[in-house]
């Protein structure tokens, strides 16, 4: 039996950012501020996993990419957080994997 915890990459920082940055848009007349909080989000999720599955014996951390231009972006965050999960669930064997999910434009809502 497996339990699944999904941590989507929604702040564009590979699950390791903790900063706010202002970027100029292509026409250079407008700026956008992005709050990169991937480390905070993923770290909170990792602590939740450790608290809710303290006796886990096997943990599979999978990173995914969700677009044709992606090179399994989630794998970077998965690789970063796998050692942390191993440290907070010391009785578990933590394995790391990566998959690339192909999707069409209609599947992502464009």
GROMACS .gro file of C-alpha atoms in nm:
model
  110
    1UNK     CA    1   0.000   0.000   0.000
    2UNK     CA    2   0.131   0.341  -0.097
    3UNK     CA    3   0.028   0.686   0.019
    4UNK     CA    4   0.085   0.971  -0.224
    5UNK     CA    5   0.174   1.328  -0.132
    6UNK     CA    6   0.184   1.572  -0.425
    7UNK     CA    7   0.389   1.889  -0.396
    8UNK     CA    8   0.332   2.093  -0.712
    9UNK     CA    9   0.596   2.340  -0.823
   10UNK     CA   10   0.396   2.660  -0.834
   11UNK     CA   11   0.649   2.934  -0.764
   12UNK     CA   12   0.900   2.861  -1.042
   13UNK     CA   13   1.198   2.797  -0.815
   14UNK     CA   14   1.248   2.418  -0.829
   15UNK     CA   15   1.120   2.379  -0.469
   16UNK     CA   16   1.426   2.552  -0.322
   17UNK     CA   17   1.353   2.928  -0.337
   18UNK     CA   18   1.277   3.165  -0.055
   19UNK     CA   19   1.286   3.515  -0.199
   20UNK     CA   20   1.077   3.775  -0.379
   21UNK     CA   21   1.203   3.908  -0.710
   22UNK     CA   22   1.074   4.174  -0.947
   23UNK     CA   23   1.105   4.100  -1.318
   24UNK     CA   24   1.057   4.334  -1.613
   25UNK     CA   25   0.806   4.213  -1.867
   26UNK     CA   26   0.900   4.183  -2.234
   27UNK     CA   27   0.792   4.538  -2.321
   28UNK     CA   28   0.994   4.674  -2.025
   29UNK     CA   29   0.711   4.910  -1.926
   30UNK     CA   30   0.566   4.682  -1.660
   31UNK     CA   31   0.716   4.472  -1.387
   32UNK     CA   32   0.588   4.168  -1.203
   33UNK     CA   33   0.691   4.059  -0.856
   34UNK     CA   34   0.713   3.684  -0.797
   35UNK     CA   35   0.728   3.542  -0.447
   36UNK     CA   36   0.943   3.231  -0.481
   37UNK     CA   37   0.851   3.019  -0.178
   38UNK     CA   38   0.921   2.667  -0.299
   39UNK     CA   39   1.156   2.587  -0.011
   40UNK     CA   40   0.897   2.699   0.242
   41UNK     CA   41   0.621   2.500   0.070
   42UNK     CA   42   0.825   2.183   0.015
   43UNK     CA   43   0.984   2.203   0.361
   44UNK     CA   44   0.642   2.231   0.524
   45UNK     CA   45   0.520   1.933   0.321
   46UNK     CA   46   0.831   1.730   0.413
   47UNK     CA   47   0.774   1.801   0.784
   48UNK     CA   48   0.410   1.696   0.743
   49UNK     CA   49   0.519   1.372   0.575
   50UNK     CA   50   0.762   1.296   0.858
   51UNK     CA   51   0.497   1.369   1.122
   52UNK     CA   52   0.224   1.165   0.950
   53UNK     CA   53   0.434   0.871   0.831
   54UNK     CA   54   0.700   0.835   1.104
   55UNK     CA   55   0.721   0.456   1.067
   56UNK     CA   56   0.742   0.449   0.689
   57UNK     CA   57   0.984   0.186   0.566
   58UNK     CA   58   0.993   0.287   0.199
   59UNK     CA   59   0.967   0.637   0.056
   60UNK     CA   60   0.972   0.706  -0.317
   61UNK     CA   61   1.037   1.069  -0.410
   62UNK     CA   62   0.938   1.136  -0.772
   63UNK     CA   63   1.002   1.454  -0.965
   64UNK     CA   64   0.801   1.529  -1.277
   65UNK     CA   65   0.795   1.773  -1.563
   66UNK     CA   66   0.457   1.868  -1.702
   67UNK     CA   67   0.528   2.026  -2.038
   68UNK     CA   68   0.706   1.946  -2.362
   69UNK     CA   69   0.969   2.210  -2.287
   70UNK     CA   70   1.028   2.075  -1.938
   71UNK     CA   71   1.326   1.855  -1.864
   72UNK     CA   72   1.166   1.691  -1.560
   73UNK     CA   73   1.187   2.015  -1.361
   74UNK     CA   74   1.043   1.850  -1.051
   75UNK     CA   75   1.339   1.615  -1.041
   76UNK     CA   76   1.558   1.900  -0.914
   77UNK     CA   77   1.335   1.958  -0.614
   78UNK     CA   78   1.295   1.585  -0.555
   79UNK     CA   79   1.673   1.539  -0.554
   80UNK     CA   80   1.713   1.833  -0.317
   81UNK     CA   81   1.451   1.712  -0.065
   82UNK     CA   82   1.516   1.333  -0.070
   83UNK     CA   83   1.814   1.353   0.170
   84UNK     CA   84   1.609   1.566   0.410
   85UNK     CA   85   1.330   1.306   0.411
   86UNK     CA   86   1.591   1.038   0.479
   87UNK     CA   87   1.715   1.237   0.779
   88UNK     CA   88   1.369   1.289   0.932
   89UNK     CA   89   1.247   0.933   0.864
   90UNK     CA   90   1.568   0.744   0.945
   91UNK     CA   91   1.404   0.400   0.941
   92UNK     CA   92   1.294   0.442   0.580
   93UNK     CA   93   1.470   0.356   0.260
   94UNK     CA   94   1.433   0.668   0.048
   95UNK     CA   95   1.452   0.624  -0.328
   96UNK     CA   96   1.452   0.893  -0.593
   97UNK     CA   97   1.303   0.876  -0.942
   98UNK     CA   98   1.206   1.118  -1.217
   99UNK     CA   99   0.945   1.104  -1.490
  100UNK     CA  100   0.856   1.335  -1.773
  101UNK     CA  101   0.483   1.372  -1.825
  102UNK     CA  102   0.381   1.463  -2.178
  103UNK     CA  103   0.066   1.668  -2.215
  104UNK     CA  104  -0.111   1.856  -2.490
  105UNK     CA  105  -0.206   2.221  -2.489
  106UNK     CA  106  -0.571   2.134  -2.427
  107UNK     CA  107  -0.473   1.935  -2.117
  108UNK     CA  108  -0.303   2.236  -1.959
  109UNK     CA  109  -0.590   2.470  -2.041
  110UNK     CA  110  -0.446   2.678  -2.324
   0.00000   0.00000   0.00000
